[in-house]
Each structure stands twice: as C-alpha cells, then as structure tokens.
Coordinates of N, CA and C in Angstrom, one line a residue:
M1 N 3.3 -8.4 24.1 CA 2.3 -7.8 23.2 C 0.9 -8.3 23.5
N2 N 0.0 -7.5 23.6 CA -1.3 -7.8 23.9 C -2.2 -8.0 22.7
V3 N -2.1 -9.2 22.1 CA -2.8 -9.6 20.9 C -4.3 -9.3 21.0
E4 N -4.9 -9.7 22.1 CA -6.4 -9.6 22.2 C -6.8 -8.1 22.1
Y5 N -6.0 -7.3 22.8 CA -6.3 -5.8 22.8 C -6.2 -5.3 21.3
I6 N -5.2 -5.7 20.6 CA -5.0 -5.2 19.2 C -6.2 -5.7 18.4
V7 N -6.6 -6.9 18.5 CA -7.7 -7.4 17.7 C -9.0 -6.7 18.1
E8 N -9.2 -6.5 19.4 CA -10.4 -5.9 19.9 C -10.4 -4.4 19.4
S9 N -9.3 -3.7 19.4 CA -9.2 -2.4 18.9 C -9.6 -2.3 17.4
I10 N -9.1 -3.2 16.6 CA -9.4 -3.3 15.2 C -10.9 -3.5 15.0
E11 N -11.4 -4.4 15.7 CA -12.9 -4.7 15.6 C -13.7 -3.5 16.0
L12 N -13.4 -2.8 17.1 CA -14.1 -1.7 17.5 C -14.0 -0.5 16.5
I13 N -12.9 -0.3 15.9 CA -12.7 0.7 14.9 C -13.6 0.4 13.7
K14 N -13.6 -0.9 13.2 CA -14.4 -1.3 12.1 C -15.9 -1.1 12.4
E15 N -16.3 -1.4 13.6 CA -17.7 -1.3 14.0 C -18.2 0.2 14.0
A16 N -17.3 1.0 14.5 CA -17.6 2.4 14.8 C -17.5 3.3 13.5
M17 N -16.8 2.8 12.5 CA -16.6 3.7 11.3 C -17.9 3.9 10.6
P18 N -18.3 5.1 10.4 CA -19.6 5.4 9.6 C -19.3 5.2 8.1
D19 N -20.4 5.3 7.4 CA -20.4 5.1 5.9 C -19.9 6.3 5.2
S20 N -20.0 7.5 5.8 CA -19.6 8.7 5.0 C -18.7 9.6 5.8
L21 N -17.9 10.4 5.0 CA -17.0 11.3 5.6 C -17.7 12.3 6.5
E22 N -18.9 12.8 6.0 CA -19.6 13.8 6.8 C -20.0 13.2 8.2
E23 N -20.5 12.0 8.2 CA -20.8 11.3 9.5 C -19.5 11.2 10.4
F24 N -18.4 10.9 9.8 CA -17.2 10.7 10.5 C -16.8 12.0 11.2
K25 N -16.9 13.1 10.4 CA -16.5 14.4 10.9 C -17.4 14.9 12.1
L26 N -18.6 14.4 12.1 CA -19.6 14.8 13.1 C -19.6 13.9 14.3
M27 N -18.7 12.9 14.4 CA -18.7 11.9 15.4 C -18.2 12.5 16.8
G28 N -17.5 13.6 16.8 CA -17.0 14.1 18.0 C -16.1 13.2 18.8
L29 N -16.5 13.0 20.1 CA -15.7 12.1 20.9 C -15.5 10.7 20.4
A30 N -16.5 10.2 19.7 CA -16.5 8.8 19.2 C -15.4 8.7 18.1
K31 N -15.2 9.8 17.3 CA -14.1 9.8 16.4 C -12.8 9.9 17.1
D32 N -12.7 10.6 18.2 CA -11.4 10.6 18.9 C -11.2 9.2 19.5
G33 N -12.2 8.5 19.9 CA -12.0 7.2 20.3 C -11.5 6.2 19.3
I34 N -11.9 6.4 18.0 CA -11.4 5.6 16.9 C -9.9 5.9 16.8
Y35 N -9.5 7.2 16.8 CA -8.1 7.5 16.7 C -7.3 7.0 17.9
K36 N -7.9 7.0 19.0 CA -7.2 6.5 20.2 C -7.0 5.0 20.2
R37 N -8.0 4.3 19.7 CA -7.9 2.8 19.6 C -6.8 2.5 18.5
L38 N -6.7 3.2 17.5 CA -5.7 3.0 16.5 C -4.3 3.3 17.1
E39 N -4.2 4.3 17.8 CA -2.9 4.6 18.5 C -2.5 3.5 19.4
F40 N -3.5 3.0 20.2 CA -3.2 1.9 21.2 C -2.8 0.7 20.5
A41 N -3.4 0.3 19.4 CA -3.1 -0.9 18.6 C -1.7 -0.8 18.0
I42 N -1.4 0.4 17.5 CA 0.0 0.6 16.9 C 1.0 0.5 18.0
Q43 N 0.7 1.1 19.2 CA 1.7 1.1 20.3 C 1.9 -0.3 20.7
A44 N 0.9 -1.1 20.8 CA 1.1 -2.5 21.2 C 2.0 -3.3 20.2
L45 N 1.8 -3.0 18.9 CA 2.6 -3.7 17.9 C 4.0 -3.2 18.0
L46 N 4.3 -1.9 18.2 CA 5.6 -1.4 18.4 C 6.3 -2.0 19.6
E47 N 5.5 -2.3 20.7 CA 6.1 -2.9 21.8 C 6.5 -4.4 21.5
G48 N 5.7 -5.0 20.6 CA 6.0 -6.4 20.2 C 7.3 -6.4 19.4
L49 N 7.5 -5.3 18.5 CA 8.7 -5.2 17.8 C 9.9 -5.0 18.7
S50 N 9.7 -4.2 19.7 CA 10.7 -3.9 20.7 C 11.2 -5.2 21.4
E51 N 10.2 -6.0 21.8 CA 10.5 -7.3 22.4 C 11.3 -8.1 21.5
L52 N 10.9 -8.2 20.2 CA 11.7 -9.0 19.2 C 13.1 -8.4 19.1
G53 N 13.2 -7.1 19.1 CA 14.6 -6.5 19.0 C 15.4 -6.9 20.2
R54 N 14.8 -6.8 21.4 CA 15.6 -7.2 22.6 C 16.1 -8.7 22.6
K55 N 15.2 -9.5 22.1 CA 15.6 -11.0 22.0 C 16.7 -11.1 21.0
R56 N 16.8 -10.2 20.0 CA 17.9 -10.3 19.0 C 19.1 -9.4 19.3
E57 N 19.0 -8.9 20.6 CA 20.1 -8.0 21.1 C 20.3 -6.7 20.2
I58 N 19.2 -6.2 19.8 CA 19.2 -4.9 19.0 C 19.0 -3.8 20.0
I59 N 19.8 -2.8 19.9 CA 19.7 -1.6 20.8 C 19.3 -0.5 19.8
A60 N 18.2 0.2 20.1 CA 17.7 1.3 19.3 C 17.2 2.4 20.1
L61 N 17.4 3.6 19.7 CA 16.9 4.8 20.4 C 15.5 5.2 20.0
S62 N 15.0 4.7 18.9 CA 13.7 5.1 18.5 C 13.0 3.9 17.8
Y63 N 11.7 4.0 17.6 CA 11.1 2.9 16.8 C 11.6 2.8 15.4
S64 N 11.9 4.0 14.8 CA 12.5 4.0 13.4 C 13.8 3.3 13.4
D65 N 14.7 3.5 14.4 CA 15.9 2.8 14.4 C 15.7 1.3 14.6
L66 N 14.8 1.0 15.4 CA 14.5 -0.4 15.7 C 14.0 -1.1 14.4
I67 N 13.1 -0.5 13.7 CA 12.6 -1.1 12.5 C 13.7 -1.2 11.5
R68 N 14.5 -0.2 11.3 CA 15.6 -0.2 10.4 C 16.6 -1.4 10.7
S69 N 16.9 -1.5 12.0 CA 17.8 -2.6 12.4 C 17.2 -3.9 12.2
L70 N 16.0 -4.1 12.5 CA 15.3 -5.4 12.2 C 15.3 -5.8 10.7
E71 N 15.1 -4.7 9.9 CA 15.2 -5.0 8.5 C 16.6 -5.3 8.0
E72 N 17.6 -4.5 8.5 CA 19.0 -4.7 8.1 C 19.5 -6.1 8.5
K73 N 19.0 -6.7 9.6 CA 19.4 -8.0 10.0 C 18.6 -9.1 9.4
G74 N 17.7 -8.7 8.5 CA 16.9 -9.7 7.7 C 15.8 -10.3 8.5
I75 N 15.4 -9.7 9.7 CA 14.4 -10.3 10.5 C 13.0 -9.8 10.0
L76 N 13.0 -8.5 9.6 CA 11.8 -7.9 9.2 C 11.8 -7.6 7.7
P77 N 10.9 -8.3 6.9 CA 11.0 -8.1 5.5 C 10.8 -6.6 5.1
K78 N 11.4 -6.2 4.0 CA 11.3 -4.8 3.6 C 9.9 -4.2 3.5
E79 N 9.0 -4.9 2.9 CA 7.6 -4.4 2.8 C 7.0 -4.2 4.2
T80 N 7.2 -5.2 5.1 CA 6.7 -5.1 6.4 C 7.3 -4.0 7.2
A81 N 8.6 -3.8 7.0 CA 9.3 -2.7 7.6 C 8.8 -1.3 7.2
E82 N 8.5 -1.2 5.9 CA 7.9 0.1 5.4 C 6.6 0.3 6.1
K83 N 5.7 -0.7 6.2 CA 4.4 -0.5 6.8 C 4.6 -0.2 8.3
A84 N 5.5 -0.9 9.0 CA 5.8 -0.6 10.4 C 6.3 0.8 10.6
E85 N 7.1 1.3 9.7 CA 7.6 2.7 9.8 C 6.5 3.7 9.6
F86 N 5.6 3.4 8.7 CA 4.4 4.2 8.5 C 3.6 4.3 9.7
L87 N 3.3 3.1 10.3 CA 2.5 3.1 11.5 C 3.2 3.8 12.7
A88 N 4.5 3.7 12.8 CA 5.2 4.4 13.8 C 5.1 5.9 13.7
Q89 N 5.1 6.4 12.4 CA 5.0 7.8 12.2 C 3.5 8.2 12.4
L90 N 2.6 7.4 12.1 CA 1.2 7.7 12.3 C 0.9 7.8 13.8
R91 N 1.5 6.9 14.6 CA 1.4 7.0 16.0 C 1.9 8.3 16.6
E92 N 3.1 8.7 16.1 CA 3.6 10.0 16.5 C 2.7 11.1 16.3
V93 N 2.0 11.2 15.1 CA 1.0 12.2 14.9 C -0.1 12.1 15.8
L94 N -0.6 10.9 16.0 CA -1.8 10.7 16.9 C -1.5 11.1 18.3
I95 N -0.3 10.9 18.8 CA 0.1 11.3 20.1 C 0.5 12.8 20.3
Y96 N 1.4 13.2 19.4 CA 2.1 14.5 19.6 C 1.6 15.6 18.7
D97 N 1.0 15.3 17.6 CA 0.5 16.3 16.7 C -1.0 16.0 16.2
Y98 N -1.8 15.7 17.2 CA -3.2 15.3 16.9 C -3.9 16.3 16.1
D99 N -3.6 17.6 16.3 CA -4.3 18.6 15.5 C -4.0 18.6 14.0
L100 N -2.9 17.8 13.7 CA -2.6 17.6 12.3 C -3.3 16.5 11.6
M101 N -4.1 15.7 12.4 CA -4.8 14.6 11.8 C -5.9 15.2 10.8
N102 N -5.9 14.7 9.6 CA -6.9 15.1 8.6 C -8.0 14.1 8.5
D103 N -9.2 14.4 9.0 CA -10.3 13.5 9.0 C -10.6 12.9 7.6
E104 N -10.4 13.7 6.6 CA -10.7 13.2 5.2 C -9.7 12.1 4.8
I105 N -8.5 12.3 5.1 CA -7.4 11.3 4.8 C -7.6 10.1 5.6
A106 N -7.8 10.3 6.9 CA -8.0 9.2 7.8 C -9.2 8.3 7.5
F107 N -10.3 9.0 7.1 CA -11.5 8.3 6.7 C -11.3 7.4 5.5
R108 N -10.6 8.1 4.5 CA -10.4 7.4 3.2 C -9.4 6.2 3.4
N109 N -8.4 6.3 4.4 CA -7.4 5.3 4.5 C -7.5 4.4 5.7
M110 N -8.5 4.5 6.5 CA -8.6 3.7 7.7 C -8.5 2.2 7.4
E111 N -9.1 1.8 6.4 CA -9.0 0.3 6.0 C -7.6 -0.1 5.8
E112 N -6.8 0.8 5.1 CA -5.4 0.5 4.9 C -4.6 0.5 6.2
Y113 N -4.9 1.4 7.1 CA -4.2 1.5 8.4 C -4.5 0.2 9.2
I114 N -5.8 -0.2 9.1 CA -6.2 -1.5 9.8 C -5.4 -2.7 9.2
E115 N -5.4 -2.7 7.9 CA -4.7 -3.8 7.2 C -3.2 -3.8 7.6
Y116 N -2.5 -2.7 7.7 CA -1.1 -2.6 8.1 C -1.0 -3.2 9.5
V117 N -1.9 -2.8 10.4 CA -1.9 -3.4 11.8 C -2.0 -4.9 11.7
R118 N -3.0 -5.4 10.9 CA -3.2 -6.8 10.8 C -1.9 -7.5 10.3
E119 N -1.3 -7.0 9.3 CA -0.1 -7.6 8.7 C 1.0 -7.7 9.7
L120 N 1.2 -6.6 10.4 CA 2.3 -6.6 11.4 C 2.0 -7.5 12.5
L121 N 0.8 -7.6 12.9 CA 0.4 -8.5 13.9 C 0.6 -10.0 13.5
E122 N 0.2 -10.3 12.3 CA 0.5 -11.6 11.8 C 2.0 -11.9 11.7
F123 N 2.8 -11.0 11.3 CA 4.2 -11.1 11.2 C 4.7 -11.5 12.6
L124 N 4.3 -10.7 13.6 CA 4.8 -10.9 15.0 C 4.3 -12.2 15.6
R125 N 3.1 -12.6 15.2 CA 2.6 -13.9 15.7 C 3.5 -15.0 15.1
G126 N 3.8 -14.9 13.8 CA 4.6 -15.9 13.1 C 6.0 -16.0 13.7
V127 N 6.6 -14.9 14.1 CA 7.9 -14.9 14.6 C 7.9 -15.5 16.0
E128 N 6.9 -15.1 16.8 CA 6.8 -15.6 18.2 C 6.4 -17.1 18.2
G129 N 5.6 -17.5 17.3 CA 5.1 -18.9 17.3 C 6.1 -19.8 16.8

C-alpha cells in the first residue's frame, strides 16, 4: 500500500476543491483530476485490504467479498467495513460508470469521502504497525 500516495492524493483534492458548487462544475479537467485522485486513493486502500486478506488466508472474488470476509473474521470492525464497502462502490462508479457521477452530490460529500479514506488508512496503518 502506498501511504504517501494516498496522503498526497487527499491533500491535492483538498487544495483543489473550490468554495462553491458552481466553481466545481466549471473546473473541467481539474474536476476530473479530483475524481481520478479519489479513485487512485481508494484503489490503494483496497490493495492494502487485499494484502491484509492474503496474510489472513482469505480468498475473495471481489472487494465486497473481501471486506465482508474481513468483517466476519473480526479483523475489520463493522463501521470500518461499511465505509470500506462504500468506497469500493464509489470506486466502481468512478472507473466504470463515470457518467453517473453527480457533481452536486460529490461536491457536498467530498469531505466525507476524504474522511472515509483517512479512517481506512489509519485502520490499515494500525494493523500493519
């Protein structure tokens, strides 16, 4: 898991986020960059969870299966698992259904997305450390 890249992505997103929804909608490629950095940060976290799963001999066909297995084995707390599942689903939209992204919802919830990334990162750091 590339911790520095995740932290850098979070900081770049925070720096780039404008003050208003109107500004966000008009950002063009810069807005796409925000979404891409969020996607990359989530992907790095999911890779960290995959690594954790391999160490615990968990075999999963999807990130959802992995998260569920980690929770069932008591490795991933329920609340953290719910946030990880949300991020995994958000990643899927960012990658495969980008046209479904709603700028208004994303603008309103970006801080929450970033907080979920931070919480999962802290969890993984605690498990690794």
